[in-house]
Short mmCIF file of C-alpha atoms in Angstrom, two decimals:
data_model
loop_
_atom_site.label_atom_id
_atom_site.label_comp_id
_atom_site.label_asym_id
_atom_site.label_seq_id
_atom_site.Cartn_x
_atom_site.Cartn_y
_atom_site.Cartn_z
CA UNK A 1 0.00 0.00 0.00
CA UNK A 2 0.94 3.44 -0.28
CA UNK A 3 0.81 6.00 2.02
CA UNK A 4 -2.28 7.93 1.23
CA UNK A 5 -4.08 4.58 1.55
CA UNK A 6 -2.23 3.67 5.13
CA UNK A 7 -3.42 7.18 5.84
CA UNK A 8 -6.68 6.34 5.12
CA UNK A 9 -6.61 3.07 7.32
CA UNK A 10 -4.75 4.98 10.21
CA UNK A 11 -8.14 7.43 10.15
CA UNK A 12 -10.57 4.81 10.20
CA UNK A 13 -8.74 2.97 12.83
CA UNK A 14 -8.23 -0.25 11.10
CA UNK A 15 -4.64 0.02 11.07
CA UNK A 16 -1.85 1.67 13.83
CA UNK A 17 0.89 3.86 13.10
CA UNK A 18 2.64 1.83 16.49
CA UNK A 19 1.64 -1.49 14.25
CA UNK A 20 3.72 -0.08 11.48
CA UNK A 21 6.35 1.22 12.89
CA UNK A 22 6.86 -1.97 14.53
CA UNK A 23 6.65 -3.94 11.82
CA UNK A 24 9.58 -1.53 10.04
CA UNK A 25 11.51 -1.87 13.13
CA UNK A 26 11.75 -4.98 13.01
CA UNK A 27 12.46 -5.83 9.08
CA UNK A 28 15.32 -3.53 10.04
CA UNK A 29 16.47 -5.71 12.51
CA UNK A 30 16.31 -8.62 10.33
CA UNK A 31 17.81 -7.06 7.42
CA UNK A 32 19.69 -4.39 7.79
CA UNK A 33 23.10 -6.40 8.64
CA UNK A 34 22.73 -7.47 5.26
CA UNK A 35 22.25 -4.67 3.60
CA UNK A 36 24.11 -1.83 6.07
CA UNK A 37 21.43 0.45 5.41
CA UNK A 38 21.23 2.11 8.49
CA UNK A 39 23.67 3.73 10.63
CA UNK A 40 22.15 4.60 13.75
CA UNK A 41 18.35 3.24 14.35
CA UNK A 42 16.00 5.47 16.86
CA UNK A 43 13.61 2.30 17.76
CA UNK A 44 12.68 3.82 20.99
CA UNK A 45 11.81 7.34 19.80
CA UNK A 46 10.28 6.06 16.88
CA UNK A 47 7.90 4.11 18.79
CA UNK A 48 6.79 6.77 20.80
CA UNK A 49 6.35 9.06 17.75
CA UNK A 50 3.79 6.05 16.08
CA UNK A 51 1.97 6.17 20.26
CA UNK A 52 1.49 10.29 20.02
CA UNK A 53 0.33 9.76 16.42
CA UNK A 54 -1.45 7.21 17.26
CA UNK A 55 -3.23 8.95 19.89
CA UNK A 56 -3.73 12.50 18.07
CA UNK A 57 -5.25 10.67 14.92
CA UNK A 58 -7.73 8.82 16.99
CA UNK A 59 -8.89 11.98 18.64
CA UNK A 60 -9.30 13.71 15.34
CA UNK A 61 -6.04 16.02 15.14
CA UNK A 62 -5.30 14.51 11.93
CA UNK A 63 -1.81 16.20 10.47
CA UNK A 64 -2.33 15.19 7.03
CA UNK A 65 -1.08 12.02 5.01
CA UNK A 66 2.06 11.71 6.68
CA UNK A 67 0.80 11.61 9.69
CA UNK A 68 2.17 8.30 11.63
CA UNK A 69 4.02 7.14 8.30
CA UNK A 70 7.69 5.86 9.15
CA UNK A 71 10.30 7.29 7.45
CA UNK A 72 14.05 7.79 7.76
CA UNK A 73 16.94 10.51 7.03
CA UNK A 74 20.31 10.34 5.54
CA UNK A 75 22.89 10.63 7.86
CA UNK A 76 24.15 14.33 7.07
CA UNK A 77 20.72 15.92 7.61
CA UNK A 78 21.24 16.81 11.36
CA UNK A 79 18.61 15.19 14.04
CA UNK A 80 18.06 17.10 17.46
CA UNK A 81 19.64 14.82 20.12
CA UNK A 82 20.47 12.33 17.48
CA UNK A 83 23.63 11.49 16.37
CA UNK A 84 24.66 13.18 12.57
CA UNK A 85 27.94 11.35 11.15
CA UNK A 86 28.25 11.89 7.70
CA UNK A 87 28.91 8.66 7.64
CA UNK A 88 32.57 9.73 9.23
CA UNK A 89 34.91 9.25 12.04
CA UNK A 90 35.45 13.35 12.34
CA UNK A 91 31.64 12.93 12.99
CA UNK A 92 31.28 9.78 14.90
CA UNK A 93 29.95 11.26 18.06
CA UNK A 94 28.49 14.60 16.69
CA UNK A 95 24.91 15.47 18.27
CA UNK A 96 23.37 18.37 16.76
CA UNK A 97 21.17 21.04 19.09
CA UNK A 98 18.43 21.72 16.32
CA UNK A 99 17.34 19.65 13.28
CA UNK A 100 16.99 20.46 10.07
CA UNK A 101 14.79 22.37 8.43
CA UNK A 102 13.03 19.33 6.27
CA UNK A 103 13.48 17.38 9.81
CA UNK A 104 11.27 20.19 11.31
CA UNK A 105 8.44 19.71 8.55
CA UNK A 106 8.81 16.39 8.34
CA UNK A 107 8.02 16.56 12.59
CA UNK A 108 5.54 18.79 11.66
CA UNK A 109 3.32 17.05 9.50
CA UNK A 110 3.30 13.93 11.91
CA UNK A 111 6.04 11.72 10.45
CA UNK A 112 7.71 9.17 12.26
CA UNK A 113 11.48 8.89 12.10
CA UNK A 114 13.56 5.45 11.91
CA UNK A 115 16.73 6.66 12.19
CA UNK A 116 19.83 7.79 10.14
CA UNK A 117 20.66 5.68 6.91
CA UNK A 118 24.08 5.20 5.59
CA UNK A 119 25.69 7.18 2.71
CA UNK A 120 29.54 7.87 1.09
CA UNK A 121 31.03 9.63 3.60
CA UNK A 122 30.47 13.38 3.39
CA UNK A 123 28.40 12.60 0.07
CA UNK A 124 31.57 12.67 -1.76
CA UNK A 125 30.76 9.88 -4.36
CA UNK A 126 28.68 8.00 -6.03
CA UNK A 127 28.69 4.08 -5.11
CA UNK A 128 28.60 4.36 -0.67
CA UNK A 129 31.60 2.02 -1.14
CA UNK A 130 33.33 4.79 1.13
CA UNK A 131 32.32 4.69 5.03
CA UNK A 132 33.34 4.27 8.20
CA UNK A 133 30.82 2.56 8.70
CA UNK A 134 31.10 -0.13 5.95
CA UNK A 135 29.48 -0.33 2.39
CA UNK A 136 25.90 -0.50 1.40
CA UNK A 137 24.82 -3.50 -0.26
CA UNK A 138 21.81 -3.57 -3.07
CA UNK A 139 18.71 -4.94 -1.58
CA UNK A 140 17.95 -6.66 -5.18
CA UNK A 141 21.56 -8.41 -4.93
CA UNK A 142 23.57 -7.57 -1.96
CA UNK A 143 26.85 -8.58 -3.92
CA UNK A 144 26.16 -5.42 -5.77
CA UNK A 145 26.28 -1.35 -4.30
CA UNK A 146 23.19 0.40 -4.05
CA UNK A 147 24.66 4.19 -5.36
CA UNK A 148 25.39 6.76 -4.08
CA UNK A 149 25.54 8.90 -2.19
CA UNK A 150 21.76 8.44 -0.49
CA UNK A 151 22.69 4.50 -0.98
CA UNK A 152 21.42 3.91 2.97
CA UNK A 153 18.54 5.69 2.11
CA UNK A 154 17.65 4.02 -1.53
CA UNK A 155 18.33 0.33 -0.50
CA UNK A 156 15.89 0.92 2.75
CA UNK A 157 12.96 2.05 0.62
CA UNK A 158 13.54 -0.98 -1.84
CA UNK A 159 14.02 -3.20 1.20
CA UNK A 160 10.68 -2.00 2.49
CA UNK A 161 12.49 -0.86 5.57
CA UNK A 162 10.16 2.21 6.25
CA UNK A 163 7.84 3.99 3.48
CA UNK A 164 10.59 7.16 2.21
CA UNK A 165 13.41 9.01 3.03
CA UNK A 166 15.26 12.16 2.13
CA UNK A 167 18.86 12.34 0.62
CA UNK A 168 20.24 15.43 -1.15
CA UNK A 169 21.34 15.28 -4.41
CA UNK A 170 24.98 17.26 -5.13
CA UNK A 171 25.59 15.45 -8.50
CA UNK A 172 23.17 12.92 -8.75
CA UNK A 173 22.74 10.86 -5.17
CA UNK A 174 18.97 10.54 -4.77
CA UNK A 175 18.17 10.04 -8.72
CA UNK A 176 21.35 7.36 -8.80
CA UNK A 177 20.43 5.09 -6.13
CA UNK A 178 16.75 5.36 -6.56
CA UNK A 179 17.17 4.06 -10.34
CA UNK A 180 20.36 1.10 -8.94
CA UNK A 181 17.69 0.17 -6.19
CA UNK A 182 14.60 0.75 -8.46
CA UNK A 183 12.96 3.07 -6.32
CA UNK A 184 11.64 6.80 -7.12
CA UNK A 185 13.77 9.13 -6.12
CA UNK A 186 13.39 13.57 -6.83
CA UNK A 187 15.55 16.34 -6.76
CA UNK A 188 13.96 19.58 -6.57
CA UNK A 189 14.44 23.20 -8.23
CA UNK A 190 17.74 24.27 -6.78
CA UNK A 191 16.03 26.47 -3.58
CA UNK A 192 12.45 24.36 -3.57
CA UNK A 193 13.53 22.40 -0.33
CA UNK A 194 15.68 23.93 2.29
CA UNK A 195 19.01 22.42 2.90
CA UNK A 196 20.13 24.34 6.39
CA UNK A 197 21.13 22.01 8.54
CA UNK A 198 22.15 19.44 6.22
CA UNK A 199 26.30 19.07 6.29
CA UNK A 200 27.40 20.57 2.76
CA UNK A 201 29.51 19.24 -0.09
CA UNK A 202 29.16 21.60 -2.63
CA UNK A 203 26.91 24.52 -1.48
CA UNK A 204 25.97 26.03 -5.13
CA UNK A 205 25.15 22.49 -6.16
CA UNK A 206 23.46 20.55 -2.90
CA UNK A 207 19.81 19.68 -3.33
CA UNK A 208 17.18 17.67 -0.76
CA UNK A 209 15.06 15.56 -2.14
CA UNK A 210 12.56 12.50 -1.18
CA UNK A 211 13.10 8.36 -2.12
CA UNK A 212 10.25 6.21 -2.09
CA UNK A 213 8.49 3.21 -3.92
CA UNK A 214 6.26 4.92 -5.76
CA UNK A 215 6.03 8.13 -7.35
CA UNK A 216 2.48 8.99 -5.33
CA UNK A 217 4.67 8.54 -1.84
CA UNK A 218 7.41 10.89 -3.13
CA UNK A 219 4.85 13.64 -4.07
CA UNK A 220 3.29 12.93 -0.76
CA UNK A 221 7.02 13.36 1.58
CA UNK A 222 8.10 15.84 -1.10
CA UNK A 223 5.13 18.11 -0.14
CA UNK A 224 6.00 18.06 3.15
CA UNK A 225 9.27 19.45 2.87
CA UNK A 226 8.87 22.28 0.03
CA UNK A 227 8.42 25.68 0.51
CA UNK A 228 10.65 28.92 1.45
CA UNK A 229 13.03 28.99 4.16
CA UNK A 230 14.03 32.70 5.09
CA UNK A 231 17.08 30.92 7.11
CA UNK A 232 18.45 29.30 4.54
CA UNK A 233 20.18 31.89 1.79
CA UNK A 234 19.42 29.60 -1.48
CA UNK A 235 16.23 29.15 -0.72
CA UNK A 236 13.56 30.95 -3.13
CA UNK A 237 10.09 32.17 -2.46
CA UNK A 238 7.74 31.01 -4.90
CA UNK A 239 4.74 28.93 -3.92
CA UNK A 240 4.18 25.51 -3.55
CA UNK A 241 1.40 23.39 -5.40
CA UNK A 242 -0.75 20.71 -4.86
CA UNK A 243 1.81 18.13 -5.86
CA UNK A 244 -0.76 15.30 -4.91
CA UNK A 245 -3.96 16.59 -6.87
CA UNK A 246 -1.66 16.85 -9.61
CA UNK A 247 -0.83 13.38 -10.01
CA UNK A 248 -4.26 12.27 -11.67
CA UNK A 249 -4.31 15.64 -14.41
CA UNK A 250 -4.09 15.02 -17.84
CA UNK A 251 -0.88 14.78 -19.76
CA UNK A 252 -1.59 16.19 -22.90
CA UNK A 253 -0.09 17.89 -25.01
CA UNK A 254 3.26 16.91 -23.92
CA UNK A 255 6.01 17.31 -25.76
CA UNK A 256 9.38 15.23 -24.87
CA UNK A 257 12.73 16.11 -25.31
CA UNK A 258 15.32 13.77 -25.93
CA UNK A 259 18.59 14.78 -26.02
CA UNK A 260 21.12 11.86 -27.71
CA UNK A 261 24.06 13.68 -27.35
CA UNK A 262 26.29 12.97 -24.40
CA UNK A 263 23.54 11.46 -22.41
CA UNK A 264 22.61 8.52 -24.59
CA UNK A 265 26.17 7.85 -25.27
CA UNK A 266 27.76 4.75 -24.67
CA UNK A 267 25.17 3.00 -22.97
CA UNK A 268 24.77 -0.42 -21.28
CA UNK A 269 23.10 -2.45 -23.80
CA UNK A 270 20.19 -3.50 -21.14
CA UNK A 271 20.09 0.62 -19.83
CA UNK A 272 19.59 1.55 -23.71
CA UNK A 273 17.09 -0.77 -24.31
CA UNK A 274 14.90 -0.98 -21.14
CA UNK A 275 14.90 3.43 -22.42
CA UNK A 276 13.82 2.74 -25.86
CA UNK A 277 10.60 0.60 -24.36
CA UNK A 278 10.24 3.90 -22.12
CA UNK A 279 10.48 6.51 -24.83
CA UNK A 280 8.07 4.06 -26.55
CA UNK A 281 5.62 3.92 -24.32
CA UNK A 282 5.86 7.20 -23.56
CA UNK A 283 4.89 7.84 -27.27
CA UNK A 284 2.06 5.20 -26.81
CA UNK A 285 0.87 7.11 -24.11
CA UNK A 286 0.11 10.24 -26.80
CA UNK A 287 3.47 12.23 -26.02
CA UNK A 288 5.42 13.18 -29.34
CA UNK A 289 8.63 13.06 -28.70
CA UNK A 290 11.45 15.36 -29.90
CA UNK A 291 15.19 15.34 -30.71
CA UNK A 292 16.99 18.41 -29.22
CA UNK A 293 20.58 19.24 -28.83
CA UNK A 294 22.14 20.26 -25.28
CA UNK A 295 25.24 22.54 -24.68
CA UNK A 296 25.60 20.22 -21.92
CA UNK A 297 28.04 21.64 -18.65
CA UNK A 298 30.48 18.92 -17.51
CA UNK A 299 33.48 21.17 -15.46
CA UNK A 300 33.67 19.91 -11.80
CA UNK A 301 35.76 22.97 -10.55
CA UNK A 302 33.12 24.60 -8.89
CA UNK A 303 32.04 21.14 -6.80
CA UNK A 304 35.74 21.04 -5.52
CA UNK A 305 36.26 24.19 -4.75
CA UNK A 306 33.58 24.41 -2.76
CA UNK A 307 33.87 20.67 -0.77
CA UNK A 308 37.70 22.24 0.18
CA UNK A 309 36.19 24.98 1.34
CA UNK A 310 33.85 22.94 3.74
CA UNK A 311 36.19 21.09 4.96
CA UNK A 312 40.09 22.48 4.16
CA UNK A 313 39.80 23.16 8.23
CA UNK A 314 38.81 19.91 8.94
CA UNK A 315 41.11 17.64 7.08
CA UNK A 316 43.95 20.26 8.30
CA UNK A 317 43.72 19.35 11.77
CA UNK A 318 42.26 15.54 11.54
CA UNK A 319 43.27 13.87 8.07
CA UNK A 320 43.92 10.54 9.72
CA UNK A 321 39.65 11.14 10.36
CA UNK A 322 38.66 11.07 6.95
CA UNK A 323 38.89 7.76 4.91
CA UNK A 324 41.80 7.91 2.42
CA UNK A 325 39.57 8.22 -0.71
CA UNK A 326 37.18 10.88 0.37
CA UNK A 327 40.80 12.82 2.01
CA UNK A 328 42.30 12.53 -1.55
CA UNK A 329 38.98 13.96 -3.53
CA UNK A 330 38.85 16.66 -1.14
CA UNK A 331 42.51 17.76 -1.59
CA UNK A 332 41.91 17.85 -5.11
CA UNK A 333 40.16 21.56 -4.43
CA UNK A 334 43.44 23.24 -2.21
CA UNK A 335 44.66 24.89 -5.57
CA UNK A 336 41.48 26.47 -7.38
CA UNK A 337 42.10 30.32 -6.71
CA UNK A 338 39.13 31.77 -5.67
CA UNK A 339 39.05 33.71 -9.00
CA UNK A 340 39.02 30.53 -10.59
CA UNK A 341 35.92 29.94 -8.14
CA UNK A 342 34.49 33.34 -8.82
CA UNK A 343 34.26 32.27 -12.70
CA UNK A 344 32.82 29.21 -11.98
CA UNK A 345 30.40 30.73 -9.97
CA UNK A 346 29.29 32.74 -13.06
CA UNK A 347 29.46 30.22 -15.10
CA UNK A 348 26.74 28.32 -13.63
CA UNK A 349 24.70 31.20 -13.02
CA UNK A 350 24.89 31.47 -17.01
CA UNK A 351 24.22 28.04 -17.40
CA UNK A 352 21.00 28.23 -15.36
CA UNK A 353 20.12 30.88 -17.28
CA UNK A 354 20.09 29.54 -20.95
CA UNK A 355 18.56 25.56 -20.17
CA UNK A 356 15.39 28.00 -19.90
CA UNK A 357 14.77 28.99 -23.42
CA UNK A 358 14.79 24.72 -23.91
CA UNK A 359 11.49 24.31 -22.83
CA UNK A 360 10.07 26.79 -25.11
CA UNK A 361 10.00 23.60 -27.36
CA UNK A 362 9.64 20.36 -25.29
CA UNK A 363 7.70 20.53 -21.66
CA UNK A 364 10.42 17.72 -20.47
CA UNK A 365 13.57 16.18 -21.48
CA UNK A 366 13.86 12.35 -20.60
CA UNK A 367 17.10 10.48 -20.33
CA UNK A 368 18.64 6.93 -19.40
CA UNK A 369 19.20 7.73 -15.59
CA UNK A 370 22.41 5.88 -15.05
CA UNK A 371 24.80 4.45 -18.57
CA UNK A 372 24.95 1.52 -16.73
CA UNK A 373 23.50 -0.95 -13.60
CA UNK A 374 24.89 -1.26 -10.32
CA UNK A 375 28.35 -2.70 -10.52
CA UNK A 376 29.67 -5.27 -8.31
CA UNK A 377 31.68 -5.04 -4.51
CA UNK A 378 33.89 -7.09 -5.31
CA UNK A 379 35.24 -6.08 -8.56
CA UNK A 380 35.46 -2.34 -6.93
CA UNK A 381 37.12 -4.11 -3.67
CA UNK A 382 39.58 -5.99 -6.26
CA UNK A 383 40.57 -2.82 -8.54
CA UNK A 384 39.85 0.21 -6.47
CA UNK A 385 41.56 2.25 -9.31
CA UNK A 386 38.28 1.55 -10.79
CA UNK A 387 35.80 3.06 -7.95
CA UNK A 388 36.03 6.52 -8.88
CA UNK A 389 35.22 5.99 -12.88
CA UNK A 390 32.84 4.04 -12.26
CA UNK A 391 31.43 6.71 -10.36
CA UNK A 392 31.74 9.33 -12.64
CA UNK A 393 30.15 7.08 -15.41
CA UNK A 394 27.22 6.34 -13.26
CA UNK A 395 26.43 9.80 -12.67
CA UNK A 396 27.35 11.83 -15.86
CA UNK A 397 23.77 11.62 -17.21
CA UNK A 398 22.23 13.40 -13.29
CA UNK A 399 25.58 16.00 -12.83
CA UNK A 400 24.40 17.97 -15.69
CA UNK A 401 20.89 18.56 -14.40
CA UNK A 402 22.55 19.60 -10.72
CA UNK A 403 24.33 22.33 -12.66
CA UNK A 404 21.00 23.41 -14.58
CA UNK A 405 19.07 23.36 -11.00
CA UNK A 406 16.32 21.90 -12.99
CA UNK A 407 14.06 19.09 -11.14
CA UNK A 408 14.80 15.54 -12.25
CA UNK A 409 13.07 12.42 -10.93
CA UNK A 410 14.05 8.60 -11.75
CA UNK A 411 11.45 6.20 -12.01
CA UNK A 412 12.36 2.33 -12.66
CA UNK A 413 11.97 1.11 -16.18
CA UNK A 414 13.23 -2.08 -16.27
CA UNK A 415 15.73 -4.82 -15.23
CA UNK A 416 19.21 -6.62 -16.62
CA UNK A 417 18.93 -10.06 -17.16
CA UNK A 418 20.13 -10.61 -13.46
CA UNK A 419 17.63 -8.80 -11.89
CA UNK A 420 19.66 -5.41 -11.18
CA UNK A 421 17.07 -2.03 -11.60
CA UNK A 422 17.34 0.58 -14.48
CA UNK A 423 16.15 3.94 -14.37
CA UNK A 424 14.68 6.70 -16.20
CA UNK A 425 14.86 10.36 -15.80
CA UNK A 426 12.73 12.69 -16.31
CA UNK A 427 13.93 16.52 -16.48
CA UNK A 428 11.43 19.46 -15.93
CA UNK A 429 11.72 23.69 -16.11
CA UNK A 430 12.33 25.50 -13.29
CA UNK A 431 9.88 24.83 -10.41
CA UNK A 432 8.35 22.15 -12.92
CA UNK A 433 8.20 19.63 -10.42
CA UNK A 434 3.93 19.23 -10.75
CA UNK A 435 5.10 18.07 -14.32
CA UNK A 436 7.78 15.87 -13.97
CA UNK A 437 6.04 14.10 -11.10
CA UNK A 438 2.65 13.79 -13.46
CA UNK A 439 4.69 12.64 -16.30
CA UNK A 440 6.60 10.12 -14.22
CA UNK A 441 3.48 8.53 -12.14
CA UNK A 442 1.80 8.38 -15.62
CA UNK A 443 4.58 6.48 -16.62
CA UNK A 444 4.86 4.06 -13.88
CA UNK A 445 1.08 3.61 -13.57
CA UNK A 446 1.23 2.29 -17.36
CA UNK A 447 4.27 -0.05 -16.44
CA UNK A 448 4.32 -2.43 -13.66
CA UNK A 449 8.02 -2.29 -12.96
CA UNK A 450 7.35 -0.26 -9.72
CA UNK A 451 5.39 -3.78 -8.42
CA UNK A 452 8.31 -5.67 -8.03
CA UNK A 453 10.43 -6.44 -4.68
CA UNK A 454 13.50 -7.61 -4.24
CA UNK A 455 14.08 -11.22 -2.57
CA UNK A 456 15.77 -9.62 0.30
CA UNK A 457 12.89 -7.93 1.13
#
């Protein structure tokens, strides 16, 4: 079920947000030394979240939809009295004072929180291969990674191990994980969700966004969280929608970009046909689809410049804290100049600017999510030269869109042969996310790739 109908059952009293939550509680018991999902589980508080929810829904203070639903936070999005790690020694025993800002809403609207889910450490990469607190492991084939860097979070909602969460998305970690654990996973307009108290990587670039099964729950969490945040600098003021009410609207006209160039290159054979069957069903569906051409931004220089910056104090004082890999990618920034970092700030300003005039022609742009599946552990354990390609290939096709600040969601759209997820992307305008979440339940509701689980779970 999803969780407008588990709403519905908490209201008429036929189900209990403390029955729930137990239930999650204790999958995550069962399978989260499998899959390392979790870093730090909050059984105790949880459960007495699900009893005041309990008792406030049964008295009529209803919140809304999320109201009693179990969810869970990656583990850089700070928790009041709850450890925040960033998956990282430096951070091992850090307890923040105040949550988050999308931890306040997500309080707010009645939502009850598992705990703190496992990610690369400081979000700096794209498999969660890199923690001190081990690797993440695929729910559809643990001998695989589950991406990165929300990979706690993505493997957790395929594993069934609570109903969402929210990542953040610097270069692609919600949409990559959500389409290697074939889950739904949305990153907002660049200033839609609030990002203060969430640790930084890349502060021109970081988005928060919602994972869950189905594209219904992540309009449902994602509404939650939206809106202006006068505390947080990047945040913009322009009003939310009904996300939900949206879902059901119709679709046409809709035009759909595709753009070959660069991010249909060099697919997986299995990624570039499971898209074809998507583009074609889109068209089946009554879109007409469109060629367009991209001037598409691939210069890191910004992204570490400003992780250095974050942390050049940091990994002064306490290198031996950091894990080797994530110490050596930060050190790559200690030379840009900050006119070099000036430019680049312009840069993407400019950038931002001209991906507008592309939806003058096309209402979305769709693209293969990831050029290829999850790879293996054990290959990257075996060659570890070959971790941080692999990396960059996985999310070359969601960087771009991080740059643009456009909205992006990944639905599933099929499988490989051995079972591992595939995902598509869909890209929307600025503050387009009513669109790109219509398009992409459409999508799924005409597919029934979003019904499978994995064995694990």
């Amino acid at each position: 079920m999803g969780i407008r109908e588990i709403a519905e059952l908490f209201r008429k009293g036929s189900l209990s947000p403390v029955e729930l939550t137990t239930d999650c509680l204790a999958r995550i018991e069962r399978l989260n030394p499998k899959l390392n999902a979790f870093i730090t589980v909050t059984a105790e508080s949880a459960l007495a979240q699900a009893r005041q929810a309990e008792a406030e829904i049964r008295r009529g203070d209803w919140r809304g939809p999320l109201h009693g639903i179990p969810l869970a936070l990656k583990d850089l999005i700070d928790t009041a009295g709850v450890k925040t790690t960033a998956a990282s020694l430096l951070f091992k025993d850090r307890v923040p004072a105040e949550d988050a800002e999308s931890v306040r809403r997500l309080k707010a609207a009645g939502a009850v929180l598992l705990g703190k889910q496992n990610l690369h450490e400081f979000a700096y990469g794209g498999s969660s291969m890199i923690s001190a607190f081990g690797e993440v492991r695929n729910a559809w084939n643990r001998e695989h990674i589950a991406g990165g860097s929300s990979g706690g979070s993505a493997t957790a909602v395929a594993a069934g191990l609570g109903y969402g969460a929210i990542g953040t998305d610097t270069a692609g970690s919600v949409r990559e994980p959500a389409a290697l654990c074939g889950v739904v996973g949305l990153k907002p307009t660049y200033g839609r969700v609030s990002a203060r108290g969430v640790i930084p990587l890349s502060t021109s670039l970081d988005h928060v966004g919602p994972l869950a099964r189905t594209v219904a729950d992540v309009a449902v969490i994602f509404a939650a969280i939206a809106g202006y945040d006068p505390g947080d600098k990047a945040s913009v003021d322009v009003p939310v929608e009904d996300y939900v009410a949206a879902l059901g609207k119709s679709l046409q006209p809709l035009r759909v970009g595709v753009p070959k160039e660069f991010f249909f290159e060099d697919l997986d054979a299995e990624v570039a046909s499971a898209i074809d069957h998507a583009l074609s069903g889109l068209a089946a569906m009554g879109a007409e689809i469109r060629d367009v051409d991209l001037t598409v931004p691939t210069d890191r220089t910004l992204q570490i410049a400003e992780a250095y910056a974050v942390h050049a104090e940091f990994v002064t004082r306490s290198p031996e804290l950091y894990q080797p890999e994530t110490r050596r990618r930060i050190s790559t920034g200690q030379n840009v100049s900050p006119e070099t970092r000036l430019e680049c700030g312009r840069e993407l300003e400019q950038a931002r600017h001209d991906i507008v005039s592309v939806f003058t022609d096309v209402d979305v742009l769709v693209t293969p999510t990831t050029p290829i599946s999850a790879p293996g552990i054990a290959e990257l354990q075996k060659n570890p030269d070959l971790l941080r390609p692999r990396e960059l290939l996985l999310l070359r096709n969601t960087r771009p869109v991080n740059v643009w600040g456009l909205p992006a969601i990944s639905v599933p759209c099929g499988f490989t042969e051995t079972g591992l997820p595939i995902g598509l992307q869909i890209i929307g305008p600025h503050w387009g996310e009513t669109a790109v979440l219509r398009i992409a339940h459409a999508y799924e509701q005409a597919t029934a790739w979003h019904k499978r689980q994995p064995l694990s779970s």
